[in-house]
PDB file of C-alpha atoms in Angstrom:
ATOM      1  CA  UNK A   1     122.275 154.119 220.900  1.00  0.00           C
ATOM      2  CA  UNK A   2     119.729 155.244 218.327  1.00  0.00           C
ATOM      3  CA  UNK A   3     117.403 152.413 217.325  1.00  0.00           C
ATOM      4  CA  UNK A   4     114.728 152.245 214.637  1.00  0.00           C
ATOM      5  CA  UNK A   5     112.196 149.433 214.299  1.00  0.00           C
ATOM      6  CA  UNK A   6     110.960 149.499 210.700  1.00  0.00           C
ATOM      7  CA  UNK A   7     107.480 148.050 210.259  1.00  0.00           C
ATOM      8  CA  UNK A   8     107.089 147.932 214.028  1.00  0.00           C
ATOM      9  CA  UNK A   9     103.336 147.354 213.935  1.00  0.00           C
ATOM     10  CA  UNK A  10     102.175 146.322 217.392  1.00  0.00           C
ATOM     11  CA  UNK A  11     105.428 144.516 218.184  1.00  0.00           C
ATOM     12  CA  UNK A  12     106.507 144.341 221.808  1.00  0.00           C
ATOM     13  CA  UNK A  13     110.166 144.803 220.922  1.00  0.00           C
ATOM     14  CA  UNK A  14     109.852 148.427 222.035  1.00  0.00           C
ATOM     15  CA  UNK A  15     108.564 147.334 225.471  1.00  0.00           C
ATOM     16  CA  UNK A  16     111.683 145.233 225.972  1.00  0.00           C
ATOM     17  CA  UNK A  17     113.999 147.976 224.716  1.00  0.00           C
ATOM     18  CA  UNK A  18     112.479 150.381 227.264  1.00  0.00           C
ATOM     19  CA  UNK A  19     112.884 147.791 230.042  1.00  0.00           C
ATOM     20  CA  UNK A  20     116.545 147.398 229.021  1.00  0.00           C
ATOM     21  CA  UNK A  21     117.019 151.153 229.384  1.00  0.00           C
ATOM     22  CA  UNK A  22     117.203 152.277 225.772  1.00  0.00           C
ATOM     23  CA  UNK A  23     115.987 155.853 225.349  1.00  0.00           C
ATOM     24  CA  UNK A  24     116.476 156.829 221.709  1.00  0.00           C
ATOM     25  CA  UNK A  25     113.897 154.619 219.959  1.00  0.00           C
ATOM     26  CA  UNK A  26     112.011 155.281 216.737  1.00  0.00           C
ATOM     27  CA  UNK A  27     109.064 153.189 215.577  1.00  0.00           C
ATOM     28  CA  UNK A  28     108.067 153.396 211.929  1.00  0.00           C
ATOM     29  CA  UNK A  29     105.013 151.767 210.410  1.00  0.00           C
ATOM     30  CA  UNK A  30     102.691 152.351 207.480  1.00  0.00           C
ATOM     31  CA  UNK A  31      99.693 151.563 209.719  1.00  0.00           C
ATOM     32  CA  UNK A  32      98.520 154.504 211.818  1.00  0.00           C
ATOM     33  CA  UNK A  33      96.184 152.126 213.668  1.00  0.00           C
ATOM     34  CA  UNK A  34      99.029 149.803 214.728  1.00  0.00           C
ATOM     35  CA  UNK A  35     101.102 152.711 216.008  1.00  0.00           C
ATOM     36  CA  UNK A  36      98.121 154.054 217.971  1.00  0.00           C
ATOM     37  CA  UNK A  37      97.544 150.645 219.590  1.00  0.00           C
ATOM     38  CA  UNK A  38     101.205 150.555 220.620  1.00  0.00           C
ATOM     39  CA  UNK A  39     100.937 154.064 222.079  1.00  0.00           C
ATOM     40  CA  UNK A  40      97.925 153.033 224.161  1.00  0.00           C
ATOM     41  CA  UNK A  41      99.684 149.859 225.343  1.00  0.00           C
ATOM     42  CA  UNK A  42     102.805 151.791 226.373  1.00  0.00           C
ATOM     43  CA  UNK A  43     100.858 154.457 228.259  1.00  0.00           C
ATOM     44  CA  UNK A  44     103.079 157.269 229.547  1.00  0.00           C
ATOM     45  CA  UNK A  45     106.173 155.502 228.179  1.00  0.00           C
ATOM     46  CA  UNK A  46     104.859 156.288 224.670  1.00  0.00           C
ATOM     47  CA  UNK A  47     106.236 159.790 225.227  1.00  0.00           C
ATOM     48  CA  UNK A  48     109.753 158.305 225.153  1.00  0.00           C
ATOM     49  CA  UNK A  49     109.308 157.100 221.558  1.00  0.00           C
ATOM     50  CA  UNK A  50     109.704 158.871 218.225  1.00  0.00           C
ATOM     51  CA  UNK A  51     106.642 157.767 216.203  1.00  0.00           C
ATOM     52  CA  UNK A  52     106.710 157.825 212.400  1.00  0.00           C
ATOM     53  CA  UNK A  53     103.655 156.876 210.343  1.00  0.00           C
ATOM     54  CA  UNK A  54     105.096 156.318 206.868  1.00  0.00           C
ATOM     55  CA  UNK A  55     105.707 153.896 204.062  1.00  0.00           C
ATOM     56  CA  UNK A  56     109.379 152.931 204.437  1.00  0.00           C
ATOM     57  CA  UNK A  57     110.099 153.923 200.837  1.00  0.00           C
ATOM     58  CA  UNK A  58     108.816 157.459 201.519  1.00  0.00           C
ATOM     59  CA  UNK A  59     110.770 157.761 204.782  1.00  0.00           C
ATOM     60  CA  UNK A  60     113.324 160.574 204.880  1.00  0.00           C
ATOM     61  CA  UNK A  61     115.569 159.909 207.912  1.00  0.00           C
ATOM     62  CA  UNK A  62     116.576 163.014 209.848  1.00  0.00           C
ATOM     63  CA  UNK A  63     119.182 161.140 211.882  1.00  0.00           C
ATOM     64  CA  UNK A  64     121.495 158.142 211.653  1.00  0.00           C
ATOM     65  CA  UNK A  65     120.920 154.980 213.647  1.00  0.00           C
ATOM     66  CA  UNK A  66     123.135 152.509 215.470  1.00  0.00           C
ATOM     67  CA  UNK A  67     120.567 149.755 214.915  1.00  0.00           C
ATOM     68  CA  UNK A  68     117.954 149.297 212.185  1.00  0.00           C
ATOM     69  CA  UNK A  69     115.572 146.416 212.905  1.00  0.00           C
ATOM     70  CA  UNK A  70     113.160 145.062 210.304  1.00  0.00           C
ATOM     71  CA  UNK A  71     111.138 141.928 210.878  1.00  0.00           C
ATOM     72  CA  UNK A  72     109.055 141.257 207.765  1.00  0.00           C
ATOM     73  CA  UNK A  73     108.798 144.662 206.102  1.00  0.00           C
ATOM     74  CA  UNK A  74     111.514 144.278 203.467  1.00  0.00           C
ATOM     75  CA  UNK A  75     109.963 141.155 201.946  1.00  0.00           C
ATOM     76  CA  UNK A  76     106.854 143.140 200.916  1.00  0.00           C
ATOM     77  CA  UNK A  77     109.000 145.094 198.448  1.00  0.00           C
ATOM     78  CA  UNK A  78     108.959 143.214 195.158  1.00  0.00           C
ATOM     79  CA  UNK A  79     110.057 145.715 192.516  1.00  0.00           C
ATOM     80  CA  UNK A  80     113.775 146.277 191.903  1.00  0.00           C
ATOM     81  CA  UNK A  81     113.319 150.038 192.247  1.00  0.00           C
ATOM     82  CA  UNK A  82     111.774 149.817 195.732  1.00  0.00           C
ATOM     83  CA  UNK A  83     114.218 147.139 196.869  1.00  0.00           C
ATOM     84  CA  UNK A  84     117.148 149.311 195.761  1.00  0.00           C
ATOM     85  CA  UNK A  85     115.570 152.370 197.418  1.00  0.00           C
ATOM     86  CA  UNK A  86     115.300 150.427 200.701  1.00  0.00           C
ATOM     87  CA  UNK A  87     118.957 149.343 200.494  1.00  0.00           C
ATOM     88  CA  UNK A  88     119.950 152.966 199.838  1.00  0.00           C
ATOM     89  CA  UNK A  89     117.797 154.228 202.732  1.00  0.00           C
ATOM     90  CA  UNK A  90     119.215 151.719 205.204  1.00  0.00           C
ATOM     91  CA  UNK A  91     122.774 152.321 204.010  1.00  0.00           C
ATOM     92  CA  UNK A  92     122.466 156.073 204.432  1.00  0.00           C
ATOM     93  CA  UNK A  93     120.571 155.925 207.731  1.00  0.00           C
ATOM     94  CA  UNK A  94     122.840 153.482 209.585  1.00  0.00           C
ATOM     95  CA  UNK A  95     126.046 154.821 211.115  1.00  0.00           C
ATOM     96  CA  UNK A  96     129.367 153.263 210.148  1.00  0.00           C
ATOM     97  CA  UNK A  97     129.807 150.329 212.528  1.00  0.00           C
ATOM     98  CA  UNK A  98     126.047 150.199 213.127  1.00  0.00           C
ATOM     99  CA  UNK A  99     123.873 147.156 212.598  1.00  0.00           C
ATOM    100  CA  UNK A 100     121.040 146.054 210.360  1.00  0.00           C
ATOM    101  CA  UNK A 101     118.838 143.192 211.500  1.00  0.00           C
ATOM    102  CA  UNK A 102     116.605 142.164 208.629  1.00  0.00           C
ATOM    103  CA  UNK A 103     114.222 139.216 208.709  1.00  0.00           C
ATOM    104  CA  UNK A 104     112.247 137.975 205.730  1.00  0.00           C
ATOM    105  CA  UNK A 105     110.530 134.828 204.587  1.00  0.00           C
ATOM    106  CA  UNK A 106     113.142 132.357 203.374  1.00  0.00           C
ATOM    107  CA  UNK A 107     113.119 130.538 200.034  1.00  0.00           C
ATOM    108  CA  UNK A 108     111.190 127.780 201.883  1.00  0.00           C
ATOM    109  CA  UNK A 109     108.742 130.242 203.439  1.00  0.00           C
ATOM    110  CA  UNK A 110     105.292 131.350 202.310  1.00  0.00           C
ATOM    111  CA  UNK A 111     104.699 133.294 199.111  1.00  0.00           C
ATOM    112  CA  UNK A 112     102.197 135.580 200.840  1.00  0.00           C
ATOM    113  CA  UNK A 113     102.023 137.456 204.134  1.00  0.00           C
ATOM    114  CA  UNK A 114      98.791 138.999 205.411  1.00  0.00           C
ATOM    115  CA  UNK A 115      97.248 138.185 202.037  1.00  0.00           C
ATOM    116  CA  UNK A 116      99.910 140.123 200.112  1.00  0.00           C
ATOM    117  CA  UNK A 117     102.543 138.646 197.812  1.00  0.00           C
ATOM    118  CA  UNK A 118     106.101 138.863 199.094  1.00  0.00           C
ATOM    119  CA  UNK A 119     109.635 138.239 197.861  1.00  0.00           C
ATOM    120  CA  UNK A 120     111.540 135.353 199.422  1.00  0.00           C
ATOM    121  CA  UNK A 121     115.218 135.657 200.336  1.00  0.00           C
ATOM    122  CA  UNK A 122     118.235 133.551 201.125  1.00  0.00           C
ATOM    123  CA  UNK A 123     121.655 134.420 202.480  1.00  0.00           C
ATOM    124  CA  UNK A 124     123.253 134.870 199.048  1.00  0.00           C
ATOM    125  CA  UNK A 125     120.573 137.314 197.869  1.00  0.00           C
ATOM    126  CA  UNK A 126     120.898 139.379 201.063  1.00  0.00           C
ATOM    127  CA  UNK A 127     124.673 139.560 200.501  1.00  0.00           C
ATOM    128  CA  UNK A 128     124.158 140.509 196.844  1.00  0.00           C
ATOM    129  CA  UNK A 129     121.787 143.349 197.756  1.00  0.00           C
ATOM    130  CA  UNK A 130     123.473 144.734 200.881  1.00  0.00           C
ATOM    131  CA  UNK A 131     127.105 143.603 200.466  1.00  0.00           C
ATOM    132  CA  UNK A 132     128.375 146.868 198.995  1.00  0.00           C
ATOM    133  CA  UNK A 133     127.594 148.699 202.246  1.00  0.00           C
ATOM    134  CA  UNK A 134     127.418 145.924 204.861  1.00  0.00           C
ATOM    135  CA  UNK A 135     129.300 142.856 206.052  1.00  0.00           C
ATOM    136  CA  UNK A 136     127.120 139.857 206.855  1.00  0.00           C
ATOM    137  CA  UNK A 137     127.764 138.797 210.458  1.00  0.00           C
ATOM    138  CA  UNK A 138     125.244 135.958 210.618  1.00  0.00           C
ATOM    139  CA  UNK A 139     122.295 134.482 208.766  1.00  0.00           C
ATOM    140  CA  UNK A 140     120.006 131.922 210.365  1.00  0.00           C
ATOM    141  CA  UNK A 141     116.788 130.218 209.370  1.00  0.00           C
ATOM    142  CA  UNK A 142     114.021 130.025 211.942  1.00  0.00           C
ATOM    143  CA  UNK A 143     110.637 128.344 211.865  1.00  0.00           C
ATOM    144  CA  UNK A 144     107.871 130.599 213.164  1.00  0.00           C
ATOM    145  CA  UNK A 145     104.559 129.106 214.320  1.00  0.00           C
ATOM    146  CA  UNK A 146     101.660 131.460 213.594  1.00  0.00           C
ATOM    147  CA  UNK A 147      98.594 131.953 215.834  1.00  0.00           C
ATOM    148  CA  UNK A 148      96.823 129.679 213.313  1.00  0.00           C
ATOM    149  CA  UNK A 149      99.374 126.922 214.043  1.00  0.00           C
ATOM    150  CA  UNK A 150     100.997 127.081 210.606  1.00  0.00           C
ATOM    151  CA  UNK A 151     104.750 127.093 210.047  1.00  0.00           C
ATOM    152  CA  UNK A 152     106.604 129.933 208.330  1.00  0.00           C
ATOM    153  CA  UNK A 153     110.333 129.774 207.668  1.00  0.00           C
ATOM    154  CA  UNK A 154     112.133 133.072 208.166  1.00  0.00           C
ATOM    155  CA  UNK A 155     115.732 133.997 207.535  1.00  0.00           C
ATOM    156  CA  UNK A 156     117.236 136.351 210.140  1.00  0.00           C
ATOM    157  CA  UNK A 157     120.252 138.353 208.987  1.00  0.00           C
ATOM    158  CA  UNK A 158     122.636 140.469 211.042  1.00  0.00           C
ATOM    159  CA  UNK A 159     124.758 142.879 209.021  1.00  0.00           C
ATOM    160  CA  UNK A 160     127.320 145.483 210.076  1.00  0.00           C
ATOM    161  CA  UNK A 161     127.635 148.801 208.242  1.00  0.00           C
ATOM    162  CA  UNK A 162     131.062 149.256 206.659  1.00  0.00           C
TER     163      UNK A 162
END
């Protein structure tokens, strides 16, 4: 399976994917520094990963993925044009029958993330944006406790490409 983690940052998702035996993994992040830290952490296993330092909106996928994972990148896009571009990118880059996992702050979540304004989402807005190309499999709210002991409500969505 081909997997892409959009806005991977220094996430340890990749570590677990490697442990589970996945081989075709792409990490994409706008922060060169975060990708470099992940490379150092992974050591020789970093050679197994396809590293892409890019803004998601400027990303030009060269392949199609079975799984597109995005935890908290999409909600930074606030303009209709960039939101629609993201939907188009994901739709074109995910194989038919493939999955999109997209997590954003919910309507009850914060209005800012890392000091930047974000757009909040709920299940109906996710369906409105992605429903032409995807079927919603599940949508669940989850309360995340930050390192500063504050609560942030996320909405996790699993969609299947039509």
